[in-house]
Coordinates of C-alpha atoms and ligand atoms in Angstrom, one line a residue:
Chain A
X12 CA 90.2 70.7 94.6
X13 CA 90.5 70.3 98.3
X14 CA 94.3 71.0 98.5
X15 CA 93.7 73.9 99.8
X16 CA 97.7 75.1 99.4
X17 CA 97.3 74.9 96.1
X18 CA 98.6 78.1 94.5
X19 CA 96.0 79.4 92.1
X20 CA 97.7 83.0 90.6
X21 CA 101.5 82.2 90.3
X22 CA 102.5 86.0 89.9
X23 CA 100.9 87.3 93.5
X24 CA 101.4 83.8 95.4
X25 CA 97.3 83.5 96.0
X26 CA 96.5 79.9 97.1
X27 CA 93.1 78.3 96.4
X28 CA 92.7 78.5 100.3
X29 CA 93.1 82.5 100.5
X30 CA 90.8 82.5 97.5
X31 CA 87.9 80.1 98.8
X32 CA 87.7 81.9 102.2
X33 CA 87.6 84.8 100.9
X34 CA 85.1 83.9 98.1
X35 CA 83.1 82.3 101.1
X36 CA 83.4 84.9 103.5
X37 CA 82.1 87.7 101.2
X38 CA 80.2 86.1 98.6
X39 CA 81.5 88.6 96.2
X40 CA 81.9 89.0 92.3
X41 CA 85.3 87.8 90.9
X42 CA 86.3 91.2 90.3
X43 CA 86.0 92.1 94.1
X44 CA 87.7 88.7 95.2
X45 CA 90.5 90.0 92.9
X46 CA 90.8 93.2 94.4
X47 CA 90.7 91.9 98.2
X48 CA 93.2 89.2 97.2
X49 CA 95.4 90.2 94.2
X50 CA 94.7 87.2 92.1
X51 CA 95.1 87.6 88.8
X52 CA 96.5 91.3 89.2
X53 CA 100.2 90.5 88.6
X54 CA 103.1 90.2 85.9
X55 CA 100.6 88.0 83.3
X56 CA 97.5 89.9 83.8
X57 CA 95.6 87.0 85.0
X58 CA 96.1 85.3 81.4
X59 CA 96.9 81.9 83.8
X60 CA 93.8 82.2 86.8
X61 CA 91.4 84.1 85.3
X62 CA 89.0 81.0 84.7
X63 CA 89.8 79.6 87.8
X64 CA 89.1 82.9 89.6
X65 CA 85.6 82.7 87.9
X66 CA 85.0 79.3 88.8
X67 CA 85.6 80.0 92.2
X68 CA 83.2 82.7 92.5
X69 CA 80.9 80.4 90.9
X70 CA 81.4 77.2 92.9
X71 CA 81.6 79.7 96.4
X72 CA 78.6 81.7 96.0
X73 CA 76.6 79.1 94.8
X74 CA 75.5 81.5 91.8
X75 CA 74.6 80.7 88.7
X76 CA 73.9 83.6 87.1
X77 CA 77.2 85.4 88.3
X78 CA 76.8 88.8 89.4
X79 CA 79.5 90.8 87.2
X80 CA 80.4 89.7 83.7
X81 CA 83.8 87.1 83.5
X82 CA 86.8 89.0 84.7
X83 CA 88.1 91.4 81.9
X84 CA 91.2 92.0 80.3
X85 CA 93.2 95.0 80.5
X86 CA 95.1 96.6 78.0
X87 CA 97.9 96.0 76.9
X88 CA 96.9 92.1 76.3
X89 CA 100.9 91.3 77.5
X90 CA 102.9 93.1 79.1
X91 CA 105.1 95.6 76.6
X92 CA 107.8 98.7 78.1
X93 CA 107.1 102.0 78.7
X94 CA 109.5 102.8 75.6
X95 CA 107.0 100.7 73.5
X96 CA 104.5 102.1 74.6
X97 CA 105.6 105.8 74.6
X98 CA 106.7 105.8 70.7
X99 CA 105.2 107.6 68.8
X100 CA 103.2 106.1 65.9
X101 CA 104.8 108.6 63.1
X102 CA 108.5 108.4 64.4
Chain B
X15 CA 56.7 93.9 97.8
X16 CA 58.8 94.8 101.0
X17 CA 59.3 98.0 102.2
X18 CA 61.9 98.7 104.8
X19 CA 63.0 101.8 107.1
X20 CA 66.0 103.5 108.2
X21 CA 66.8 106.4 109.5
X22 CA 69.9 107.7 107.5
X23 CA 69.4 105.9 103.5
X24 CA 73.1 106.5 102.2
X25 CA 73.1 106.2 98.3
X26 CA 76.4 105.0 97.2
X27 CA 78.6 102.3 98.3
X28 CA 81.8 104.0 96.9
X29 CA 84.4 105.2 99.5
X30 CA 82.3 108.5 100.2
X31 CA 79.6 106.0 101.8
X32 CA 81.8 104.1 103.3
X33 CA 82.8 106.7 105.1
X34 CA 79.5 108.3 105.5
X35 CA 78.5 105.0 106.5
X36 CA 81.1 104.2 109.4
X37 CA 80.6 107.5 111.4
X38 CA 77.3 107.7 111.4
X39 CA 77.0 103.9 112.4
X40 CA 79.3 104.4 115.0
X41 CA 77.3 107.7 116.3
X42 CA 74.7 105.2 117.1
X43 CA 72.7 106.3 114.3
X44 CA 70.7 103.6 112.5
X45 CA 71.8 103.6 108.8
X46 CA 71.6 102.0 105.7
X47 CA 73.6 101.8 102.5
X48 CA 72.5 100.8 98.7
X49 CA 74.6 100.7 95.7
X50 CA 73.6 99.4 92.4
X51 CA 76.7 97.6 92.2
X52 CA 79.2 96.4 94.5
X53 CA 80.9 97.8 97.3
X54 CA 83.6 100.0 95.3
X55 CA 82.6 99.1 91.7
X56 CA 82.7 102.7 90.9
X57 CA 85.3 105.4 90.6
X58 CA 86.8 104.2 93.8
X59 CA 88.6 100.8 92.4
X60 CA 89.6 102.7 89.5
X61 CA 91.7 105.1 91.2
X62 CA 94.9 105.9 93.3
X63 CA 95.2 106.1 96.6
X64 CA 96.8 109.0 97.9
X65 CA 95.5 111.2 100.7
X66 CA 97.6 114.0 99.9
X67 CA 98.0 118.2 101.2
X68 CA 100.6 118.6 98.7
X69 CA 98.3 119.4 95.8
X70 CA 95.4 121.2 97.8
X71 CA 95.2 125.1 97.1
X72 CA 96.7 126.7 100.5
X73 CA 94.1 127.3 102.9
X74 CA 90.8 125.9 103.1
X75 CA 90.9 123.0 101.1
X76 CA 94.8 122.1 102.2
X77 CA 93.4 122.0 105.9
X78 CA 90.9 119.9 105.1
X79 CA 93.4 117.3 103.3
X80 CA 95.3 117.7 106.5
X81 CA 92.3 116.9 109.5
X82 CA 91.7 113.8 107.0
X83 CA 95.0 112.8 107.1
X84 CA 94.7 112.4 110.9
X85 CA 91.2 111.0 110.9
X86 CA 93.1 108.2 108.2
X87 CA 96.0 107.8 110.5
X88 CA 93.3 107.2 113.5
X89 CA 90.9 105.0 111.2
X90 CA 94.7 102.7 110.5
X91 CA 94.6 102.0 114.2
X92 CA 90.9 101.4 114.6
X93 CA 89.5 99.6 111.5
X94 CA 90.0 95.9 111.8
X95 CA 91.1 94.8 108.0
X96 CA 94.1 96.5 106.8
X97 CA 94.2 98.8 104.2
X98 CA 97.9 99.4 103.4
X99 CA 98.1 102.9 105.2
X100 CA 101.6 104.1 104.6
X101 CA 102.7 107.6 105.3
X102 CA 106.1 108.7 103.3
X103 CA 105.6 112.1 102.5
X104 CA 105.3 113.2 98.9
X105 CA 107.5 115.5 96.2
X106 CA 106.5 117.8 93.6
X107 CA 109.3 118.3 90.7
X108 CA 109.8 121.2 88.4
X109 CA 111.1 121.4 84.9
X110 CA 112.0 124.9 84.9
X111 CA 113.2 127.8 86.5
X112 CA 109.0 129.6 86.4
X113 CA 108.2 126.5 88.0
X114 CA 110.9 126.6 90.9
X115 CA 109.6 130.2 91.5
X116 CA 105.7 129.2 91.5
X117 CA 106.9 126.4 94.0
X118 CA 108.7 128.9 96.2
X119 CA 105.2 130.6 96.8
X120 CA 103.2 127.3 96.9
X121 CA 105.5 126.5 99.8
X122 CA 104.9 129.9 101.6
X123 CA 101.0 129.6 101.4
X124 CA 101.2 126.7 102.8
X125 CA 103.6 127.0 105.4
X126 CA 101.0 130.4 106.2
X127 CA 98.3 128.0 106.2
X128 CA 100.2 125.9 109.1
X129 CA 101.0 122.7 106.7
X130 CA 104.5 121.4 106.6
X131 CA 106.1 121.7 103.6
X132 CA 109.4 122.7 102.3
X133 CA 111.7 123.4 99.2
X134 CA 114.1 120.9 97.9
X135 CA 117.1 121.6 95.6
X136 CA 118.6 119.5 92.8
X137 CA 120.6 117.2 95.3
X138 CA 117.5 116.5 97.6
X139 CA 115.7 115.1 94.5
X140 CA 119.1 113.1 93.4
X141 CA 119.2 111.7 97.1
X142 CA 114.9 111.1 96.1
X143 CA 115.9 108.5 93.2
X144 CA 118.5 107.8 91.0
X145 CA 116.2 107.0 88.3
X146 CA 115.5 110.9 87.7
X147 CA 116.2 113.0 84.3
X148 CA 119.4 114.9 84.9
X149 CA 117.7 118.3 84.5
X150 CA 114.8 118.6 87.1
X151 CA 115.9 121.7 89.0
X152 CA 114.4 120.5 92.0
X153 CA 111.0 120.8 93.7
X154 CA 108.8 120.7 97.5
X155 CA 107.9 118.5 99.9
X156 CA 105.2 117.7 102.1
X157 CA 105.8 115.8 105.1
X158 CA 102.6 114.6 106.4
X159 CA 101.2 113.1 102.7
X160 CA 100.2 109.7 103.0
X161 CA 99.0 106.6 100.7
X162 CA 96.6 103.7 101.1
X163 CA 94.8 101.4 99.1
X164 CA 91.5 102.8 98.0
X165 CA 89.0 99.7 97.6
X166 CA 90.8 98.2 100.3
X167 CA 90.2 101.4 102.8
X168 CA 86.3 101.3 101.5
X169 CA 86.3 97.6 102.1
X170 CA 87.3 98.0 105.6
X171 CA 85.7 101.5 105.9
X172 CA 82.3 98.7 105.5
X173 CA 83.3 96.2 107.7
X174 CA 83.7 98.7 110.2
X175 CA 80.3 100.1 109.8
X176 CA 78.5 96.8 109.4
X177 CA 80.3 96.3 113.2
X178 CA 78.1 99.1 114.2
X179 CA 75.1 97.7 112.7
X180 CA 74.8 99.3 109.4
X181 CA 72.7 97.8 106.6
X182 CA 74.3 97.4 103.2
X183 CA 72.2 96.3 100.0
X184 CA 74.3 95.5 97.1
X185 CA 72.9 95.1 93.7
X186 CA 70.4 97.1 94.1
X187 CA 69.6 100.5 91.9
X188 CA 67.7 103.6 93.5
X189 CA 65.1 104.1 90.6
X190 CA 63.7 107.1 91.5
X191 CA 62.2 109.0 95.1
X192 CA 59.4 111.3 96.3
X193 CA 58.8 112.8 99.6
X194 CA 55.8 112.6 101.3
X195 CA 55.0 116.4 101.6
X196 CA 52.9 115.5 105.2
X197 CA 54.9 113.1 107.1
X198 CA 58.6 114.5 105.2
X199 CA 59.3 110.8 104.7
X200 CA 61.1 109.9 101.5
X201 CA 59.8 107.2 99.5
X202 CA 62.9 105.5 97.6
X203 CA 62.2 103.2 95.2
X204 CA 64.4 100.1 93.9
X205 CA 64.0 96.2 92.2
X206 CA 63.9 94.9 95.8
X207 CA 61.2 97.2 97.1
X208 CA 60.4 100.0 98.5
X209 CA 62.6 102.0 101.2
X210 CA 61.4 104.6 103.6
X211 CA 63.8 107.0 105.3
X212 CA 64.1 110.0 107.4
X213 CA 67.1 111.4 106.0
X214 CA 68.3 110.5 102.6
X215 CA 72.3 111.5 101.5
X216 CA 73.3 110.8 98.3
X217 CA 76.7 110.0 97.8
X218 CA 76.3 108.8 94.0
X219 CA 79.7 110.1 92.9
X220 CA 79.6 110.8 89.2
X221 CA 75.8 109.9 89.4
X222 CA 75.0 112.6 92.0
X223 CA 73.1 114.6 89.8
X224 CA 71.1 111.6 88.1
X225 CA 70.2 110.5 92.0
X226 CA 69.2 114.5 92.4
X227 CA 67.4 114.8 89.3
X228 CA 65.0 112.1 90.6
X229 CA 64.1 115.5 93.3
X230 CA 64.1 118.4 90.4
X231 CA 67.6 119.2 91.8
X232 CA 70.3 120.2 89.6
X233 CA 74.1 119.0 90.3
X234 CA 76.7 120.8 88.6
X235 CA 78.6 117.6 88.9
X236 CA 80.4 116.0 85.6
X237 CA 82.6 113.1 85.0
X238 CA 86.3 114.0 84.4
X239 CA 88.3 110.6 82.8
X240 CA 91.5 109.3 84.2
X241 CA 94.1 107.0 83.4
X242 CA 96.6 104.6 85.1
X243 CA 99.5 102.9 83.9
X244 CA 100.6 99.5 86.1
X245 CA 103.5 98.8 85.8
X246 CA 105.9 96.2 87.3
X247 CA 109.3 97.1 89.8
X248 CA 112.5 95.6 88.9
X249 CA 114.5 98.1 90.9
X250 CA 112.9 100.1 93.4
X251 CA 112.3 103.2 91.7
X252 CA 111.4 105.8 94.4
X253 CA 110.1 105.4 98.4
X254 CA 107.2 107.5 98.0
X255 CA 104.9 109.6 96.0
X256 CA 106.0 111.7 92.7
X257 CA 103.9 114.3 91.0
X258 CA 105.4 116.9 88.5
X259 CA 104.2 120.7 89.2
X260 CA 102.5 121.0 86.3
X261 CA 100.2 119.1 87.9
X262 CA 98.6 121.4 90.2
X263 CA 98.3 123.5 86.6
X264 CA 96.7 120.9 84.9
X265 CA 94.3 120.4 87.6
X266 CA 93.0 123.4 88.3
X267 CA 92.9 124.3 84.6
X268 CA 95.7 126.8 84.0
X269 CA 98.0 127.1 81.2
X270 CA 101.0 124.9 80.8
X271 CA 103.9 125.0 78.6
X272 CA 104.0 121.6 77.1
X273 CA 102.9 119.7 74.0
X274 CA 99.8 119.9 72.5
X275 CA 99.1 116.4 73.2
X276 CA 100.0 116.2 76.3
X277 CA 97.9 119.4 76.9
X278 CA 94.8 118.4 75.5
X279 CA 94.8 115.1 77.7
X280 CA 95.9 116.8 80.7
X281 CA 99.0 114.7 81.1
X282 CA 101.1 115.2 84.0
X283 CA 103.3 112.9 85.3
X284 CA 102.1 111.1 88.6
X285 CA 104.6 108.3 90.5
X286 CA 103.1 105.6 92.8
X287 CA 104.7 103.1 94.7
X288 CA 102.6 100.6 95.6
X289 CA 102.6 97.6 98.6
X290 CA 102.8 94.9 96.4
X291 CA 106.1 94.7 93.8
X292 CA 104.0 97.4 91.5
X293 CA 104.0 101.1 90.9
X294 CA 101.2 103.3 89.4
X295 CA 102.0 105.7 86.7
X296 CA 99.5 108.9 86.2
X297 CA 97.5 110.8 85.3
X298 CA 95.4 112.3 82.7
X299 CA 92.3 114.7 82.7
X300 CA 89.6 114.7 80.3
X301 CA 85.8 115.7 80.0
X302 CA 84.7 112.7 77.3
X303 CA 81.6 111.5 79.4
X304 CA 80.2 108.4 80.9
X305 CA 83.3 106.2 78.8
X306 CA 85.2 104.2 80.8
X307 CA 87.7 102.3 78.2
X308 CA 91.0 103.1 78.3
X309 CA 92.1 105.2 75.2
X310 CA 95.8 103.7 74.2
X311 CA 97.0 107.8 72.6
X312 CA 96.4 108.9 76.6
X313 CA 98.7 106.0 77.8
X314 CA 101.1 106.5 75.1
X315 CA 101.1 110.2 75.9
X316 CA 101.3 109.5 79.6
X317 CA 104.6 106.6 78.7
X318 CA 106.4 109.0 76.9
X319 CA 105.4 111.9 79.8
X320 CA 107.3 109.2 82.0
X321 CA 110.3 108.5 79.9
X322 CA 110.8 112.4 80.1
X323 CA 111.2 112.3 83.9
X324 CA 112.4 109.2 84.4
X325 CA 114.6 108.1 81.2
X326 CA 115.6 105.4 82.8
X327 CA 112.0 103.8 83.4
X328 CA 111.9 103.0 79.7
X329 CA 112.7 99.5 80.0
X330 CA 110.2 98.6 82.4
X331 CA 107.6 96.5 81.9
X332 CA 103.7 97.9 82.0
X333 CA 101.4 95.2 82.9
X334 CA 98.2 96.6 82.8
X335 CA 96.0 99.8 81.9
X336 CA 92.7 101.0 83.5
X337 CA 90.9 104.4 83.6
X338 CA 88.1 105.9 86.0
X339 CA 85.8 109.0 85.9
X340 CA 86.3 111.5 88.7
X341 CA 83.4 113.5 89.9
X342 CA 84.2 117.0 88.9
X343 CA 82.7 120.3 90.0
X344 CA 82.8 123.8 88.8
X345 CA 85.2 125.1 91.7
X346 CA 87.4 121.6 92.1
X347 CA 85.7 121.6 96.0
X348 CA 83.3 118.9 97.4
X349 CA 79.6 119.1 97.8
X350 CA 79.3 118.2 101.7
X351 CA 76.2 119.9 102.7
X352 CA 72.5 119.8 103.6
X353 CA 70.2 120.8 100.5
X354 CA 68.0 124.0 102.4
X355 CA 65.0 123.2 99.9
X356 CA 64.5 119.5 100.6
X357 CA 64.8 119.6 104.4
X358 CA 66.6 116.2 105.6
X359 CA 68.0 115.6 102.2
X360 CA 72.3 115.8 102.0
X361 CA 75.1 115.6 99.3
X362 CA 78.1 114.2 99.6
X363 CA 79.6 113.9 96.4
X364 CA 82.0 115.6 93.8
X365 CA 85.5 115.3 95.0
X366 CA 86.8 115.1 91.8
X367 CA 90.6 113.7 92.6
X368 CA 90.2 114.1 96.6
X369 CA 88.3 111.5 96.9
X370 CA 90.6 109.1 98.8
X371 CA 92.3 111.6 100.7
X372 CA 88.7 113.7 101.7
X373 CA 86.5 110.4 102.5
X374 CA 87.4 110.5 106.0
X375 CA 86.8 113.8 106.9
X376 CA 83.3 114.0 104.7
X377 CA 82.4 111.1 106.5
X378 CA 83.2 112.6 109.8
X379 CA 81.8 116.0 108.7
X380 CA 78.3 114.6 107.2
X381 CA 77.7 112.7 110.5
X382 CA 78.0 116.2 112.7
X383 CA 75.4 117.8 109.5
X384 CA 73.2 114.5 110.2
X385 CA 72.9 115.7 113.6
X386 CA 72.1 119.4 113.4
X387 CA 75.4 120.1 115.4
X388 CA 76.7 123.7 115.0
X389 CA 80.3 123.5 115.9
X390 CA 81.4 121.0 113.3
X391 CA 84.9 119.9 112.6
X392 CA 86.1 122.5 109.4
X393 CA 84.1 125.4 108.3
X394 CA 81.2 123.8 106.0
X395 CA 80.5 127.8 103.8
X396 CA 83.1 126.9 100.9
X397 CA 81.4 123.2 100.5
X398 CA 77.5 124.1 101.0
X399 CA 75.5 123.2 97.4
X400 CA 74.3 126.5 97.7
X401 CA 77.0 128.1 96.4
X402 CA 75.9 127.0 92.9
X403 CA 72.4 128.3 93.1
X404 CA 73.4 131.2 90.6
X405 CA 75.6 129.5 88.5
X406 CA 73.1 129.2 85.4
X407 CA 75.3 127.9 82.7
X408 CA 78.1 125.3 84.5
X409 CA 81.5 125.6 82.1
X410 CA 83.8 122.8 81.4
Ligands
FAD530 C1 92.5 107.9 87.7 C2 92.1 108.5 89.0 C3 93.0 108.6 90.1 C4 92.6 109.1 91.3 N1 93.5 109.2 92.3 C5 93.1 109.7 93.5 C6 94.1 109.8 94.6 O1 95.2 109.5 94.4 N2 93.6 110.4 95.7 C7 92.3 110.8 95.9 O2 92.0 111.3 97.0 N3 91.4 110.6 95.0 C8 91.8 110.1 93.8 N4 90.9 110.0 92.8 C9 89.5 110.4 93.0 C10 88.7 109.4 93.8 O3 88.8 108.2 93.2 C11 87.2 109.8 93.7 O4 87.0 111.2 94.2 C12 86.4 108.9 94.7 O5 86.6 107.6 94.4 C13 84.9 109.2 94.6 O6 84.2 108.4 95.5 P1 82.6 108.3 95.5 O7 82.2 107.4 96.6 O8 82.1 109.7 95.5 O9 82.2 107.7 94.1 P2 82.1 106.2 93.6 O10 83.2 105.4 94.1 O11 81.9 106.2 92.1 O12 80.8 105.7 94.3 C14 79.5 106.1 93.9 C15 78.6 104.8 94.0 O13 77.2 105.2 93.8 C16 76.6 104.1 93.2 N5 75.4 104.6 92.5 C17 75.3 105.5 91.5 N6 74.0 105.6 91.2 C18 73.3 104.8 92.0 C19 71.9 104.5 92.1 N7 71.0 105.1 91.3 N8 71.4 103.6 93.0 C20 72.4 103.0 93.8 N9 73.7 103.2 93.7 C21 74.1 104.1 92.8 C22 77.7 103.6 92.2 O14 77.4 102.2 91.9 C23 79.0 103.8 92.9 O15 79.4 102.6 93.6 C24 91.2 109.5 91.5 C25 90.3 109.3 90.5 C26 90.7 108.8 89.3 C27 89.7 108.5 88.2

């Protein structure tokens, strides 16, 4: 794990490196080293880091009991259009 | 147990007491914050970040949009970590001809009020984006509306304060509070301990009047659900920020010529471009509680809200959904005031959808209230608490 340029979320180009130093640096909850680095807020909706984000957290702020609950999903579960989304269900 | 003191206890760790926190800190005033939570974990990560004069009634409350604006511009060049401060400019839209003529007056109120707005005709809004329906008529502009990202800004609004020596607890729950009828200390009490403090503001958001209950005082503060569509940018869609103008009808509760769907969640279309490769699709206004989960017939209302303005959007591709609870008062105005029956006690809380945009100038404000001065920076009558005191039954 210590190549640090490893890219960790594909879709907002966060490396592990970004993510440890920030995990470090504020001993946070994964959901606020999401927010202050974008990882896992892109394209896939974190359906590729989201483990690894919480692992991070975990590993960084030398927590076992982690302060927020695992990072959530968000509807919708993949990504679908607006004209999807918009139809109605009795058209 | 330990038992700390401070002079200013500031309950809330949203972007109100970020705020709060960073002026008073920097007045030299020793202060500390608690949040149950995180820093941000409430309504102020759930959220846009707009700072915006466009959608303030004229007067009073577009002034006070405005000095924030400058105290955001300043805080841009001051504040160490960035916190993607942009300032485009933003458009209102209209669908028909009643709404060109409401915008004509909206203009000339605030143009009265010395803001600097102005009307734009159906070319200006082609020239806006291409993406537009065919049909919008046109709509206004306001020049000095600006953006930022919210839980960044409160990030940095905390760095900034720590800098200056304030105290933040995290994690940490007020449970309940007395004050010591001799000494006019309050006691505060919480998991970690006990807290003594000379002045106590709570800036609890949507939790204001829990936090006030704990003193017998009664907040007419509720929480007022909104969504947010994410969605991802193929084509750059627009520079800056798009509201329709039933919007301002929708949020200050008049009536509106549209679906009854789309009435009864408050839909209005809202556009957000964002720093990174995303935009943020609005909004919605509901009174369903304390719930939190996002309600897929509000988004569906608010995609096909979209499609309607920009047809053209329908093939883009919505990555994610979230919702937040604005804190919502009676008369859509703050409550940014000392509380004349508990003396050193202060609210800051209830900007409903201003949050982002008033933070600065609360924060600037509270710090002047802090310290007894008389000359404060806008006129503090239309945001005093007392203005509720004979309000017996609060209507939603
Ligand atoms: C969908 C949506 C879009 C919006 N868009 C905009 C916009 O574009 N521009 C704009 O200006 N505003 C916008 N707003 C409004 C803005 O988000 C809010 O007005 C603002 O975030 C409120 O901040 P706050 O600090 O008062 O509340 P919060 O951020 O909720 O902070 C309150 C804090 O108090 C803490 N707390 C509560 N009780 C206790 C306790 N007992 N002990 C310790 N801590 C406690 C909570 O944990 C929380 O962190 C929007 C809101 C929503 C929902």
């Amino acid at each position: 794990m210590r190549d640090h340029k490893t890219i960790i979320c594909r879709c907002e180009e966060v490396s592990l490196e970004d993510l440890v130093r920030t995990a470090e640096s504020y001993r946070c909850s994964s959901r606020e080293l999401k927010l202050r680095t974008r990882a896992g807020m892109g394209q896939c909706g974190g359906r590729t880091c989201r483990a690894l984000v919480d692992s991070i957290t975990q590993k960084c702020t030398n927590d076992s009991t982690p302060h927020d609950i695992p990072l959530g999903y968000q509807a919708p579960i993949r990504p679908i259009t607006f004209s999807i989304m918009g139809e109605k269900k009795d058209e | 147990m330990d038992s700390r003191n401070t002079e200013v206890l500031i309950i809330g760790g949203g972007v109100i007491g970020a705020a709060i926190a960073y002026y008073t800190a920097k007045s030299g005033m020793e202060v500390t914050v608690i949040d149950k939570g995180d820093i941000a974990s409430g309504t102020s990560s759930r959220c846009d970040g707009n700072i915006l004069a466009i959608d303030k009634e004229p007067g009073f409350d577009s002034q006070m949009s405005l000095e924030s604006q400058k105290l955001v511009d300043q805080l841009s060049k001051e504040l160490d970590l960035d916190f993607e401060y942009r300032a485009p400019g933003s458009i209102l839209v209209c669908e028909s001809e009643d709404e060109m003529i409401a915008a004509e007056s909206w203009v000339e109120r605030q143009k009265k009020a010395g803001l600097s707005f102005k009307m734009l005709d159906r070319n200006d809004i082609k020239q806006e984006s291409p993406y537009f329906a065919d049909d919008l008529l046109g709509g206004l502009e306001c020049e000095t509306d600006s953006t930022i990202n919210p839980y960044l800004f409160t990030y940095s609004l905390f760095h900034g304060a720590t800098k200056y020596g304030a105290k933040v607890m995290l994690r940490c729950e007020v449970e309940g509070m007395s004050r010591d009828s001799v000494t006019g200390l309050f006691k505060v009490n919480t998991p970690k301990g006990e807290i003594i403090a000379k002045k106590v503001v709570n800036a609890g958001g949507i939790w204001a009047p829990y936090i006030g209950n704990m003193l017998g005082l009664d907040i007419p503060i509720k929480p007022r659900k909104g969504h947010i569509i994410v969605a991802s940018r193929d084509m750059p869609v627009g520079m800056r920020k798009v509201m329709e103008f039933g919007y301002l009808m929708s949020k200050f509760g008049k009536e509106r010529t549209v679906d009854e769907e789309t009435d009864k969640y408050g839909v209005a279309l809202v556009f957000e471009p964002t720093e990174s490769q995303n935009f943020l699709i609005g909004s919605s206004r509901q009174f369903v509680g304390f719930d939190t989960r996002v309600d897929m017939d509000v988004v569906n209302c608010i995609a096909r809200r979209t499609i309607r303005f920009y047809p053209k959007i329908a093939d883009f591709i919505i990555i994610r959904t979230y919702s937040g609870l604005r804190p919502w008062t009676p008369d859509h105005l703050p409550i940014v005031s000392p509380v004349e029956e508990i003396p050193n006690y202060y609210i800051a809380a209830g900007h409903e959808g201003d949050g982002i945009s008033l933070a600065a100038i609360t924060g600037k404000l509270m710090t002047e209230l802090l310290q007894d001065q008389i000359n404060t920076i806008i006129p503090t009558d239309p945001i005093r608490y007392s203005r509720f005191k004979n309000v017996s039954t609060i209507q939603t």
